[in-house]
Structures are given as structure tokens and as C-alpha cells.
Coordinates of C-alpha atoms in Angstrom, one line a residue:
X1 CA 4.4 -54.2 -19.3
X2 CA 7.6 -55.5 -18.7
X3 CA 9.2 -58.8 -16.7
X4 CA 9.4 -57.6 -12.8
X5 CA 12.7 -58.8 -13.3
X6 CA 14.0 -57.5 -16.8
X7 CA 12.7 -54.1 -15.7
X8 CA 14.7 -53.4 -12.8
X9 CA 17.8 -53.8 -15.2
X10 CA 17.5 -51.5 -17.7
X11 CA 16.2 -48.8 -15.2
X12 CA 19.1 -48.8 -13.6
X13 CA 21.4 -49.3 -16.9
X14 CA 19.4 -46.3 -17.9
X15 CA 19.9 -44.3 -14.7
X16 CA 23.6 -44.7 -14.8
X17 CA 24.0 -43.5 -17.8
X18 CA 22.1 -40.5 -17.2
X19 CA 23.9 -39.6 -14.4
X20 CA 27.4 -39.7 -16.0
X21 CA 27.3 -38.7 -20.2
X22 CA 30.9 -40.7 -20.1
X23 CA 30.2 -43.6 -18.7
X24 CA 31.4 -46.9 -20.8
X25 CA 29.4 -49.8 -20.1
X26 CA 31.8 -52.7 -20.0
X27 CA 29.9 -55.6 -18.3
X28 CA 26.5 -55.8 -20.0
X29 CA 26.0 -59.3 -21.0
X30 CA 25.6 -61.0 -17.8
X31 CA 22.1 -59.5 -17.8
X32 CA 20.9 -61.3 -20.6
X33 CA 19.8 -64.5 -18.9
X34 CA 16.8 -66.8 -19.7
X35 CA 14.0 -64.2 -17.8
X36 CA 15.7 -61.7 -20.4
X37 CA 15.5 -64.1 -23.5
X38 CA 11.6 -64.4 -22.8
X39 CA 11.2 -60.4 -22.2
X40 CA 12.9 -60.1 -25.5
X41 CA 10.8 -63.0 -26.8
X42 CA 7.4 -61.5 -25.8
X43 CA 8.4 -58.2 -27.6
X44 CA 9.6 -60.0 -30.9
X45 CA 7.3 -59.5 -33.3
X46 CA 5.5 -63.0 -34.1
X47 CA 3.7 -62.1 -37.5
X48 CA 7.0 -61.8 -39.6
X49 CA 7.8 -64.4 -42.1
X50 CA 10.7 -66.9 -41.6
X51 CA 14.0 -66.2 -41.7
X52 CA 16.5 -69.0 -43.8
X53 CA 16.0 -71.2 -41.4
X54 CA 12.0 -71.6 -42.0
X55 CA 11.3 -71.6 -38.4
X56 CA 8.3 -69.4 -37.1
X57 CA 7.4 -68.1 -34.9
X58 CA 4.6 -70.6 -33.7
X59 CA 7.0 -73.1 -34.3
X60 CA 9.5 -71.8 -31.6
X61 CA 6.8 -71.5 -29.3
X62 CA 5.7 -75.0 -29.0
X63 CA 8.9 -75.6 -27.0
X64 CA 9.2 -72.1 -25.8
X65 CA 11.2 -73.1 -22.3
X66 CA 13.4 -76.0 -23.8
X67 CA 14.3 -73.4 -26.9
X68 CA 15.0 -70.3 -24.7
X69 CA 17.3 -72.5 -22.1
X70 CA 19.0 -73.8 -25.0
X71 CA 19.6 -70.6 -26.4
X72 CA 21.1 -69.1 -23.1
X73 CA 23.0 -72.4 -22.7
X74 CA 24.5 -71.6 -26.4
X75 CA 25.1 -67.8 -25.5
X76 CA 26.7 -68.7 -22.3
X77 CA 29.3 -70.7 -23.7
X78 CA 29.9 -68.6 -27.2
X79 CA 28.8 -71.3 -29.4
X80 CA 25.9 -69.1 -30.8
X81 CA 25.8 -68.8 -34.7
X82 CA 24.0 -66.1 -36.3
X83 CA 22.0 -67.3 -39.4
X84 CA 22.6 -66.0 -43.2
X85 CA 19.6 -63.0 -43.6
X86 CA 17.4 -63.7 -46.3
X87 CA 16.6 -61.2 -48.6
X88 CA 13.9 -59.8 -50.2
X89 CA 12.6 -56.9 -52.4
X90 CA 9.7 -54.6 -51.5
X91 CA 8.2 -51.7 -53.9
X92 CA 8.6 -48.0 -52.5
X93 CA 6.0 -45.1 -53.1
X94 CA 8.8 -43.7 -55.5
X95 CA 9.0 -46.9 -57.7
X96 CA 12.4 -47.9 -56.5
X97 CA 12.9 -51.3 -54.6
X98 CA 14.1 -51.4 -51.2
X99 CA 16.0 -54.8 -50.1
X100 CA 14.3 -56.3 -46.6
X101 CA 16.2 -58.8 -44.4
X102 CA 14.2 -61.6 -43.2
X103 CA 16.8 -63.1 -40.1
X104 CA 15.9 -65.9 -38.5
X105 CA 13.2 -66.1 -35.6
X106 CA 15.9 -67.0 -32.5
X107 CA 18.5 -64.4 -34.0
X108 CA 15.3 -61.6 -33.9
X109 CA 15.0 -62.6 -30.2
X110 CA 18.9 -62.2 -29.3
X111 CA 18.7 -58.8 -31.1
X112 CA 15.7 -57.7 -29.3
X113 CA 17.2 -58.4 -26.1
X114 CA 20.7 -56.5 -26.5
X115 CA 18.9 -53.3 -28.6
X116 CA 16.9 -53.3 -25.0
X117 CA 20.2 -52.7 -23.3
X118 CA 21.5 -50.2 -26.3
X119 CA 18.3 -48.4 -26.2
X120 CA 18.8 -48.4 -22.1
X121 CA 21.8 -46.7 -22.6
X122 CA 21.7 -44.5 -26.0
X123 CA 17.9 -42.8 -25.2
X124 CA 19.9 -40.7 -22.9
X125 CA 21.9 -39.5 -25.3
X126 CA 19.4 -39.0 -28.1
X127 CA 18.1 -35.7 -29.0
X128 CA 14.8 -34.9 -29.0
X129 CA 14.6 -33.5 -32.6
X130 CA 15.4 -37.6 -33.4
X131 CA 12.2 -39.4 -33.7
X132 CA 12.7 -42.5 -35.6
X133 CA 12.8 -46.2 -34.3
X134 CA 12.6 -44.8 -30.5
X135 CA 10.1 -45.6 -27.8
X136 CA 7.4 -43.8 -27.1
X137 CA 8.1 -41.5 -30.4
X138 CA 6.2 -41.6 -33.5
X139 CA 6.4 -40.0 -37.1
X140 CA 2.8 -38.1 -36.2
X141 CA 5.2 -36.3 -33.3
X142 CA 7.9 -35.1 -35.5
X143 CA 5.2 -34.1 -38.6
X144 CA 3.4 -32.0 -35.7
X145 CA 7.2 -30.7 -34.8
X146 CA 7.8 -29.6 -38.6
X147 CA 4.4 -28.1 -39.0
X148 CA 4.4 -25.8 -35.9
X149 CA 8.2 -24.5 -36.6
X150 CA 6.5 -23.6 -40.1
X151 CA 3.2 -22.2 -39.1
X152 CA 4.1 -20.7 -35.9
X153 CA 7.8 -19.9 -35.9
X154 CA 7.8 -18.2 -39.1
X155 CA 10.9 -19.8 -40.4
X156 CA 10.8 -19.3 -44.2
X157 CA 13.2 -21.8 -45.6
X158 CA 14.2 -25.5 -45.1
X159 CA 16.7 -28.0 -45.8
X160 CA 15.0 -31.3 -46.9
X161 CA 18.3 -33.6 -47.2
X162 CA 18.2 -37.8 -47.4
X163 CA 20.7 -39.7 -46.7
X164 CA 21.7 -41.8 -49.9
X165 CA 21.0 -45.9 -49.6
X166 CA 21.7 -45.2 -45.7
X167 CA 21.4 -48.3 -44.1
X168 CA 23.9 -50.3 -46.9
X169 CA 26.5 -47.3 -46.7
X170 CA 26.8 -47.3 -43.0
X171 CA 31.0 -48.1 -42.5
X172 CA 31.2 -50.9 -40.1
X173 CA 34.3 -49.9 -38.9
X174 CA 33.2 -46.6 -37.8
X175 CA 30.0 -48.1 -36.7
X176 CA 31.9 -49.8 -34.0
X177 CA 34.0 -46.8 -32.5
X178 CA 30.4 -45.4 -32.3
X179 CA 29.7 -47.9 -30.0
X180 CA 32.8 -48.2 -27.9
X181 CA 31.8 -45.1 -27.1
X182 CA 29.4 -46.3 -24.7
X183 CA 29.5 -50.0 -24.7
X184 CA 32.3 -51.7 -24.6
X185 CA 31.5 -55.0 -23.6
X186 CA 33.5 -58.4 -25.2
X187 CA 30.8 -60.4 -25.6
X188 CA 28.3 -57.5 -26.9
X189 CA 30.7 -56.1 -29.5
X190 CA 31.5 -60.2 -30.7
X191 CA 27.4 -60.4 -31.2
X192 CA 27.2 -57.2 -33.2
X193 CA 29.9 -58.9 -35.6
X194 CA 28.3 -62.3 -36.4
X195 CA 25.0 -60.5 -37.2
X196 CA 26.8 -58.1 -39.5
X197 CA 29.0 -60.7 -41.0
X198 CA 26.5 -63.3 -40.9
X199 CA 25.7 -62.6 -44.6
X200 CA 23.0 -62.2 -46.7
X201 CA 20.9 -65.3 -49.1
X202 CA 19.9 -64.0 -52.1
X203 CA 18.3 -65.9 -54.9
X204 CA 20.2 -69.3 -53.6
X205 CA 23.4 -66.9 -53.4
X206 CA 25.2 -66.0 -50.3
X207 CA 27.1 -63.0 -50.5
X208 CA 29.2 -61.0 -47.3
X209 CA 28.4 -57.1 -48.0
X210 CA 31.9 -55.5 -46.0
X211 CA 29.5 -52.6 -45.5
X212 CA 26.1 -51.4 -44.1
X213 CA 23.4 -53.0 -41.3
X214 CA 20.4 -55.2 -42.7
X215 CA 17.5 -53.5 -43.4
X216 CA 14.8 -55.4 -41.9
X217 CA 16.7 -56.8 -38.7
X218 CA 15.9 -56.3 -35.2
X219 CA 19.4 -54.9 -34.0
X220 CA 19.6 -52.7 -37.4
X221 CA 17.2 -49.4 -36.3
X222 CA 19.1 -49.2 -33.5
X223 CA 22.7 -49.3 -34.4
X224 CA 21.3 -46.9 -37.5
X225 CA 20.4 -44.5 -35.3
X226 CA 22.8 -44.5 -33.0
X227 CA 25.5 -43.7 -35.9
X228 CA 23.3 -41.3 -36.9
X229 CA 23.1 -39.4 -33.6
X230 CA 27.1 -39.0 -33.2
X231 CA 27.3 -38.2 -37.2
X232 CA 24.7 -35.9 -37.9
X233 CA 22.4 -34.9 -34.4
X234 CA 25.2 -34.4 -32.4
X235 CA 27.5 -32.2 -35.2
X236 CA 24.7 -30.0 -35.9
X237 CA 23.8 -29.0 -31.8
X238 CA 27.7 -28.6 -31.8
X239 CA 28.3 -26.7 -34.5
X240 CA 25.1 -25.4 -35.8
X241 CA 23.0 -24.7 -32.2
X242 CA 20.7 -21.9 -33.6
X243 CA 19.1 -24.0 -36.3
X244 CA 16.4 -26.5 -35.0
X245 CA 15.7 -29.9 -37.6
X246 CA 13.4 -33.0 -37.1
X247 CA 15.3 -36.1 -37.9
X248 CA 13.3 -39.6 -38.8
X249 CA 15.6 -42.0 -39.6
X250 CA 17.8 -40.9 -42.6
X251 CA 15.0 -38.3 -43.4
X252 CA 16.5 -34.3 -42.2
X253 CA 14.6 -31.4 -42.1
X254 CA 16.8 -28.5 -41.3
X255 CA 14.7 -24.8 -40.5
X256 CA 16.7 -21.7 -41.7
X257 CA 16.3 -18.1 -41.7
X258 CA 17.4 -17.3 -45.2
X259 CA 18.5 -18.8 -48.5
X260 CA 21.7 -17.9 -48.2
X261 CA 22.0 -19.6 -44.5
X262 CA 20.1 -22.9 -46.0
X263 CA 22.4 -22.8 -48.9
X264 CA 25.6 -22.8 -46.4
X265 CA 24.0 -25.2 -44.4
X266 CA 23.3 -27.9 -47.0
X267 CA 27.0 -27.6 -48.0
X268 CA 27.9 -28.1 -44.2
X269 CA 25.7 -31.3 -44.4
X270 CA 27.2 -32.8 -47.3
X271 CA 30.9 -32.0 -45.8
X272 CA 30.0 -33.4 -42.8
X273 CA 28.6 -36.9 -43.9
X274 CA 31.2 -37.5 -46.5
X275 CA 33.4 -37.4 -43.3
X276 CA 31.4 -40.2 -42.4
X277 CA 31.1 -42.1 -45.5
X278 CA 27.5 -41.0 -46.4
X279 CA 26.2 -39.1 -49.0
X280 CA 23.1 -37.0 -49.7
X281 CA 20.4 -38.8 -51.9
X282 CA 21.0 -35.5 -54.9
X283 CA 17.1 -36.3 -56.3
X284 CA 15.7 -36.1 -53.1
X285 CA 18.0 -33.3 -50.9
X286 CA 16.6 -29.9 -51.7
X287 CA 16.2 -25.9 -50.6
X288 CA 12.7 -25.4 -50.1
X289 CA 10.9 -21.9 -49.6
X290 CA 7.8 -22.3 -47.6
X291 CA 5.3 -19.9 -49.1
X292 CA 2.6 -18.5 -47.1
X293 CA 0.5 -15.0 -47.2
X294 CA 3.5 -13.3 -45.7
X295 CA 6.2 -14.8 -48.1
X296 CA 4.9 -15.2 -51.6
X297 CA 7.9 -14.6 -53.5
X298 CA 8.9 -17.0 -56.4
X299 CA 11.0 -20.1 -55.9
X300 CA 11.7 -23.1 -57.6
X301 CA 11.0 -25.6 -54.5
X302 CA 8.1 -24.5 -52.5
X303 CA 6.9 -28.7 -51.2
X304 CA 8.6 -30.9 -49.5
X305 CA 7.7 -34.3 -48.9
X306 CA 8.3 -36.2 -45.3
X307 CA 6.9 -39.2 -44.3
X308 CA 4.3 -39.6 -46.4
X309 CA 3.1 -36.0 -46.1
X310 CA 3.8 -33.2 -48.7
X311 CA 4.3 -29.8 -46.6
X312 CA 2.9 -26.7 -49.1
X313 CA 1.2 -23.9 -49.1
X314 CA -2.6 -24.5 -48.4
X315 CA -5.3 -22.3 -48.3
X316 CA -7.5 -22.7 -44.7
X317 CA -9.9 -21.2 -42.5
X318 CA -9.1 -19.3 -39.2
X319 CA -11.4 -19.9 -36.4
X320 CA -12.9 -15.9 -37.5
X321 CA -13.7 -17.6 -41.0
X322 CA -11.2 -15.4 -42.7
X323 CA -9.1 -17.6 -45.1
X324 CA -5.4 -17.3 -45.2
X325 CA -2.4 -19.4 -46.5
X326 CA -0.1 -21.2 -44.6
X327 CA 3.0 -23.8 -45.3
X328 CA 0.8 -27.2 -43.6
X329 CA 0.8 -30.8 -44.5
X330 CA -1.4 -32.8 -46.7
X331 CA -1.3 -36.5 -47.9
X332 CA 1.7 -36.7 -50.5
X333 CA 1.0 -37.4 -54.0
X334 CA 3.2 -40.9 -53.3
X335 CA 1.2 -42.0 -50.6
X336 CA -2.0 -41.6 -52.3
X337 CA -1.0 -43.3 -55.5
X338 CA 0.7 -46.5 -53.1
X339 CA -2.9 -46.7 -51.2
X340 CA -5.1 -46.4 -54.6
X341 CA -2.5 -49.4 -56.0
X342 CA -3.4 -51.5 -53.4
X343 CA -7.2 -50.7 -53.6
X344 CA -6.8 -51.7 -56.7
X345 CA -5.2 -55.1 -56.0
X346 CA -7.9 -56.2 -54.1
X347 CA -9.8 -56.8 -57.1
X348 CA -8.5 -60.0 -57.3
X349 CA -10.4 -60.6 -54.0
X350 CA -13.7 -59.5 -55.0
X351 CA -15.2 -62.8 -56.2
X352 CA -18.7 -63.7 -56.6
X353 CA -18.3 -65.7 -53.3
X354 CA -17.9 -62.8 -51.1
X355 CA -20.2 -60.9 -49.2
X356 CA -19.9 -57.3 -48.2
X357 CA -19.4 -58.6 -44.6
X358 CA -16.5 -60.3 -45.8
X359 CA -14.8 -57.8 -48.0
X360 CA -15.3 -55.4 -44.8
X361 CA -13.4 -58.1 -42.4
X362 CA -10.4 -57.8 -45.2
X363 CA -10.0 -54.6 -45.8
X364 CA -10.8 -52.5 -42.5
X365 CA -7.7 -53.3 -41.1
X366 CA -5.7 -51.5 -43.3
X367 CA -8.3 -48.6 -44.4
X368 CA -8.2 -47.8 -40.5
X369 CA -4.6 -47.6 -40.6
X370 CA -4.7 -45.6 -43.4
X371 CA -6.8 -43.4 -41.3
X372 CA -4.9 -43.0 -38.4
X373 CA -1.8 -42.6 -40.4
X374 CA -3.0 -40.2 -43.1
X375 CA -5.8 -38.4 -41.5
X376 CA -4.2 -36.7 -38.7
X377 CA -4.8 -33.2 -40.2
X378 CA -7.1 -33.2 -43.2
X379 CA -9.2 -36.7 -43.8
X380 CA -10.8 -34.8 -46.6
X381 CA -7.6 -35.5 -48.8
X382 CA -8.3 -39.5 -48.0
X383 CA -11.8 -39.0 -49.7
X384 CA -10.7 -39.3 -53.3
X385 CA -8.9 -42.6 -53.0
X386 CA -12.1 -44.1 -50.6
X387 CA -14.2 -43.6 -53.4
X388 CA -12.2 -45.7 -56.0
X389 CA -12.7 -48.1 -53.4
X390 CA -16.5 -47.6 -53.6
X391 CA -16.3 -47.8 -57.7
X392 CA -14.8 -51.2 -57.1
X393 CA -17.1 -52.6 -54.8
X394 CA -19.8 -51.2 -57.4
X395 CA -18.4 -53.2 -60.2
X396 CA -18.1 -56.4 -57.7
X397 CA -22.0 -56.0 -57.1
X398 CA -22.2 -56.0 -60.9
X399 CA -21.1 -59.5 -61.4
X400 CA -22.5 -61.3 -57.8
X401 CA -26.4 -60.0 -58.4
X402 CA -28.2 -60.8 -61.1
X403 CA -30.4 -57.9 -61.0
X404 CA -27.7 -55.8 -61.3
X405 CA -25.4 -56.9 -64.0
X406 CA -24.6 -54.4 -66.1
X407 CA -26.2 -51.6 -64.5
X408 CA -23.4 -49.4 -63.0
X409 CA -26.0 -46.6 -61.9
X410 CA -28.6 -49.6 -60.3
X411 CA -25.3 -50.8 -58.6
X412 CA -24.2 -47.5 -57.3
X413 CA -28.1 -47.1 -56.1
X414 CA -28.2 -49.9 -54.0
X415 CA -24.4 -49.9 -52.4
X416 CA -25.1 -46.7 -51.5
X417 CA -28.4 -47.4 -50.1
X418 CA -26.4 -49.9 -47.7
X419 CA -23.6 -47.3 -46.8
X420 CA -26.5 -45.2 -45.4
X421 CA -28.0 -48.2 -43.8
X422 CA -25.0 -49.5 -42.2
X423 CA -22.2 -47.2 -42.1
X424 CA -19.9 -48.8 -39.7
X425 CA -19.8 -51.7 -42.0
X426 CA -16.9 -50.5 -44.1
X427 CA -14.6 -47.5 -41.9
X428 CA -14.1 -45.3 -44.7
X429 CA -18.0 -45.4 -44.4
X430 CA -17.9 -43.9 -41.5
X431 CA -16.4 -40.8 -42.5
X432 CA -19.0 -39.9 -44.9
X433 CA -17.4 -41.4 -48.1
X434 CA -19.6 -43.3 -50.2
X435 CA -21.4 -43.9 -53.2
X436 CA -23.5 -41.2 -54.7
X437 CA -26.8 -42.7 -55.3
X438 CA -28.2 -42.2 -58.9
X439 CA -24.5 -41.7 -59.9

């Protein structure tokens, strides 16, 4: 729920530019006052580490009022500094690292509070086919999206395209005439600039990238997707109307007819974002041909992978019993070998000090993400990756019990023996996965 006072603002930033698609917003920054600062505050994530700076976010809070005031106080009078971004390097499912800015707490709430007012403005604009990094849209809605246009519309051939290193190749300087084409305000534009020339801290070394947004900043999904919109969304309902897509962040999915038309079309594409000083990610952009019972013939791409699902053909089970095959989602191959990794990490965890009370106070958290994530249309496919869990937590009973050391099948016995006793104690559990006794 939102400030009584914050809220009236951006509904009526929001209603005016709904009423007029032209409107420039030139006077925005007066809004942001101290009531603002803590609206943006209370929606700043506090679990993130520390930016440069070391400052977290309990830290800010112990002097929440005399921080905030100062903060306006520094805003008001344009002596606000935007911190260096500290960065860091995360594994993706693929093997590649991605680099992750960590900016500093009070620069996370001075982004959060002008991407409210962007997002005010721009989620009028935005198209409904453009999921990513907006409110009250998730990945499940576009995946649902993708999967009904395949099942249901009976369009046989996609364009999966990704936009090469996106957020590092966005050009600044077109970034900007983006936004001047709604917001125009001075003071908004001048913010926007420290945070992008602000820097980035690597390994002790400072360095001032002349292109791209920080991946990993507040501000950054925003201003992503707004260049986005005006270089991809809104070209293709120009220029290409009669062909739907889903679009998540620099992920496209693109529905056409034919070959031929997807062929065209991924040409268009790359055309059109070189315009923009993007590129298509060539190992990941291809023509895919969704086989199902009524189109079986041979191609070289028949799966394509999108957010964390692999679309394929799949054999199911109409509600008659009659099996058929359709072009439907399942877990990807990625995603599954990312969750067994970290099962397997947690090794390290299982000492002899632990109880299965314990272990199940770690680890639920993320196995019922995983769960809400990954089982939206088949938790069968989880199954398999669950039960290295359970061959883990086997072994770990191996070492802690004395009567029990050595003897996998004794171990597998008894943990399953629990699993039936107390299912809710671990979630996967709940579903039904769990040790076979006598295995």
C-alpha cells in the first residue's frame, strides 16, 4: 500500500499521460520531497548487500528521519553525488558470467523514487506483449501468453531472438532522446547522468563505461525497458501489426505463419536493432518450428528456451484420455542442471550437527520457490532433481547415526520412514517425492 500522499501523485502523473500520448513531462522533480524519499525507501529492497560505500540497509535506518531530510536537503540544492557501482560476478545457467552492480543503499532509494515517476508515465505507453520489470506482470504471464499462441492459435513457427550483452550496449546518447520523449525535466535528466557516469569499482579499479545501464541498479530495468519499447515494441506494432511476440526483457519471441515470413522477419529484427546499436546474441537467436500432431515435418530447431522453460513438443493427455502432441513448456535442461548444482552445494551444510528440522528451515525457502517458479505446468519434471536432494540427505544420515553408518539401504529405510511420517517437514515432501524405502 502506498503513502496517502505519494499516491495521489503518480495517479494523476499517470492519468495525464494517458489522456494525451504527447504529453512531455517537464516539471517532475518537485514531487520528490521527504514523504516521497520514504515511499521510495519502504519499497527499496533491504536484503541487498552494500553498495561501495558499506552502508546497509539497517544501518540507514537507525537514523531513518535525520538521513531522508538530509537527503532531500542535498537533492534540493544539487549537491547530491551518486556513488561509484560496485561490481560483481554472478554464474548464469549457460556457464557464462553476468556482471551485477551493487550501488549504494541512499542512491537505490533516489532511483526508486524517480523510476516511480518513469513507471507513472511510461506504463501507459507500454505494450501488453512487454512483460519484464513491470508491475503487476510476471514471467508465469508471458510463458502462459507463449504457450496458448502455440497450443491454441496454431501458429507453426517462431522467432526466438536475444538481444546481445543488452544492458552494456544500450547507447546513452540515444537512451536520452528516448526519454526526452516524455520527460524532459532539468533536474530528472541531470540525475539519470551522475548514475550513468557515476562509474563502476572493480577489483580496486574504477573505470567510466561511455556505454550501457548497470545491471543490478534500481533505475537500470526501467530505463532498459523503456529503450526497448521505442526500439523494438513499438517498430514491430508499426511496421509488423499482424505478427504477435511476448517480450521479457531482452528475451523476443516473435509468432509467424511460415518459414519464409520468420526468416524475413528475423532479418527485419536484426536491421532494426543495429539502427539502434544492438545486436542479436547469433548462439542464442534462432527459427524454431513447433512440432505437434498436425505439423510433424523435419526441422533443425524444434525447442526453444524462455525463461527457464524449454517449449517442445510433448506428448499429453486430453481430458477424453486420448493422448496427443502438442508444442508446451517443460523445465529447461539449464534450469534443472542450476537447481541440482545448488542441491549439491548444500553439502557443505549437512554436518553432523544438524537436525532434519534444521536442514528443512534452510532449504524450504528456496525448494518452495523452485516450486512456484518451475511447477506451474508439470511438477513431475521437478521430481528428478528433489530426489538428488533425498540421496543427499541419505548420505548425511550416514555419517550423524551410528546405526546407520555405512548402510545406504538402512539409511534410505529410515528417511523415508520420516517422509511418510511427516511430510510437511521438507516441501518437496509434500509433493510425493521421497525416498524409496528398501532402495
Amino acid at each position: 500500500m502506498r503513502s496517502p500522499t505519494v499516491t495521489p501523485k503518480l495517479q494523476r502523473i499517470a492519468a495525464q499521460a494517458a489522456r494525451d500520448s504527447e504529453r512531455v513531462f517537464t516539471t517532475l522533480a518537485h514531487l520528490i520531497d521527504e514523504d516521497f524519499l520514504r515511499e521510495a525507501y519502504r519499497h527499496t529492497s533491504k536484503s541487498s548487500a552494500p553498495g561501495i560505500d558499506g552502508v546497509t540497509a539497517e544501518a540507514y535506518a537507525e537514523h531513518l528521519d535525520e538521513h531522508l531530510r538530509d537527503l532531500y536537503e542535498r537533492l534540493r540544492s544539487g549537491r547530491y553525488q551518486a556513488a561509484p557501482v560496485e561490481r560483481v560476478w554472478i554464474e548464469k545457467e549457460d556457464g557464462s558470467q553476468r556482471p551485477i552492480g551493487k550501488p549504494a543503499f541512499e542512491d537505490k532509494i533516489v532511483q526508486r523514487a524517480v523510476a516511480m515517476l518513469l513507471e507513472a508515465i511510461y506504463e501507459q505507453d507500454f505494450l501488453d506483449c512487454s512483460y519484464g520489470f513491470r508491475p503487476d506482470r510476471s514471467p508465469h504471464a508471458a510463458l502462459h501468453e507463449l504457450r496458448e499462441r502455440c497450443i491454441n492459435e496454431g501458429i507453426g513457427w517462431i522467432v526466438d531472438a536475444d538481444v546481445s550483452g543488452y544492458f552494456d550496449s544500450i547507447d546513452r546518447t540515444r537512451l536520452r532522446e528516448v526519454l526526452r520523449k516524455r520527460v524532459n525535466d532539468g533536474s530528472i535528466l541531470r540525475l539519470i547522468g551522475k548514475w550513468l557516469r557515476a562509474g563502476v569499482m572493480e577489483d580496486g579499479v574504477l573505470t567510466h563505461p561511455e556505454t550501457g545501464v548497470v545491471q543490478g541498479g534500481v533505475i537500470s530495468p526501467v530505463l532498459a525497458n523503456l529503450f526497448l519499447h521505442y526500439a523494438f515494441d513499438a517498430w514491430m506494432q508499426r511496421e509488423q501489426p499482424s505478427i504477435p511476440f511476448e517480450r521479457y526483457a531482452d528475451d523476443i519471441i516473435a509468432h509467424c505463419q511460415s518459414e519464409a515470413q520468420a526468416r524475413w522477419l528475423q532479418g527485419r529484427i536484426t536491421t532494426r536493432l543495429a539502427q539502434c546499436q544492438l545486436e542479436l546474441h547469433l548462439d542464442k537467436t534462432h527459427i524454431v518450428y513447433c512440432k505437434d500432431a498436425d505439423r510433424r515435418g523435419p526441422f533443425s530447431h524444434t525447442s526453444c528456451d524462455f525463461l527457464g522453460y524449454t517449449f517442445r513438443p510433448r506428448r499429453s493427455k486430453n481430458r477424453w484420455g486420448k493422448y496427443f502432441v502438442n508444442f508446451s513448456p517443460a523445465v529447461s535442461a539449464r534450469a534443472t542442471k542450476t537447481m541440482r548444482q545448488t542441491i549439491r552445494s548444500w553439502r557443505l551444510h549437512l554436518r553432523s550437527d544438524k537436525t532434519l528440522d534444521d536442514l528443512s528451515r534452510m532449504f524450504n525457502p528456496i525448494l518452495r520457490g523452485w516450486v512456484q517458479y518451475y511447477g506451474q505446468y508439470y511438477k513431475s519434471a521437478l521430481y528428478p532433481t528433489f530426489q538428488v536432494l533425498d540421496r543427499i540427505l541419505v548420505k548425511w544420515a550416514m555419517r550423524k547415526f551410528k546405526k546407520l553408518k555405512g548402510h545406504q539401504r538402512r539409511a534410505t529405510h529410515w528417511l523415508g520412514r520420516i517422509a511418510r511420517r511427516q511430510p510437511r517437514l521438507f516441501v518437496h515432501w509434500q509433493m510425493g517425492v521421497r525416498p524409496a524405502a528398501g532402495r
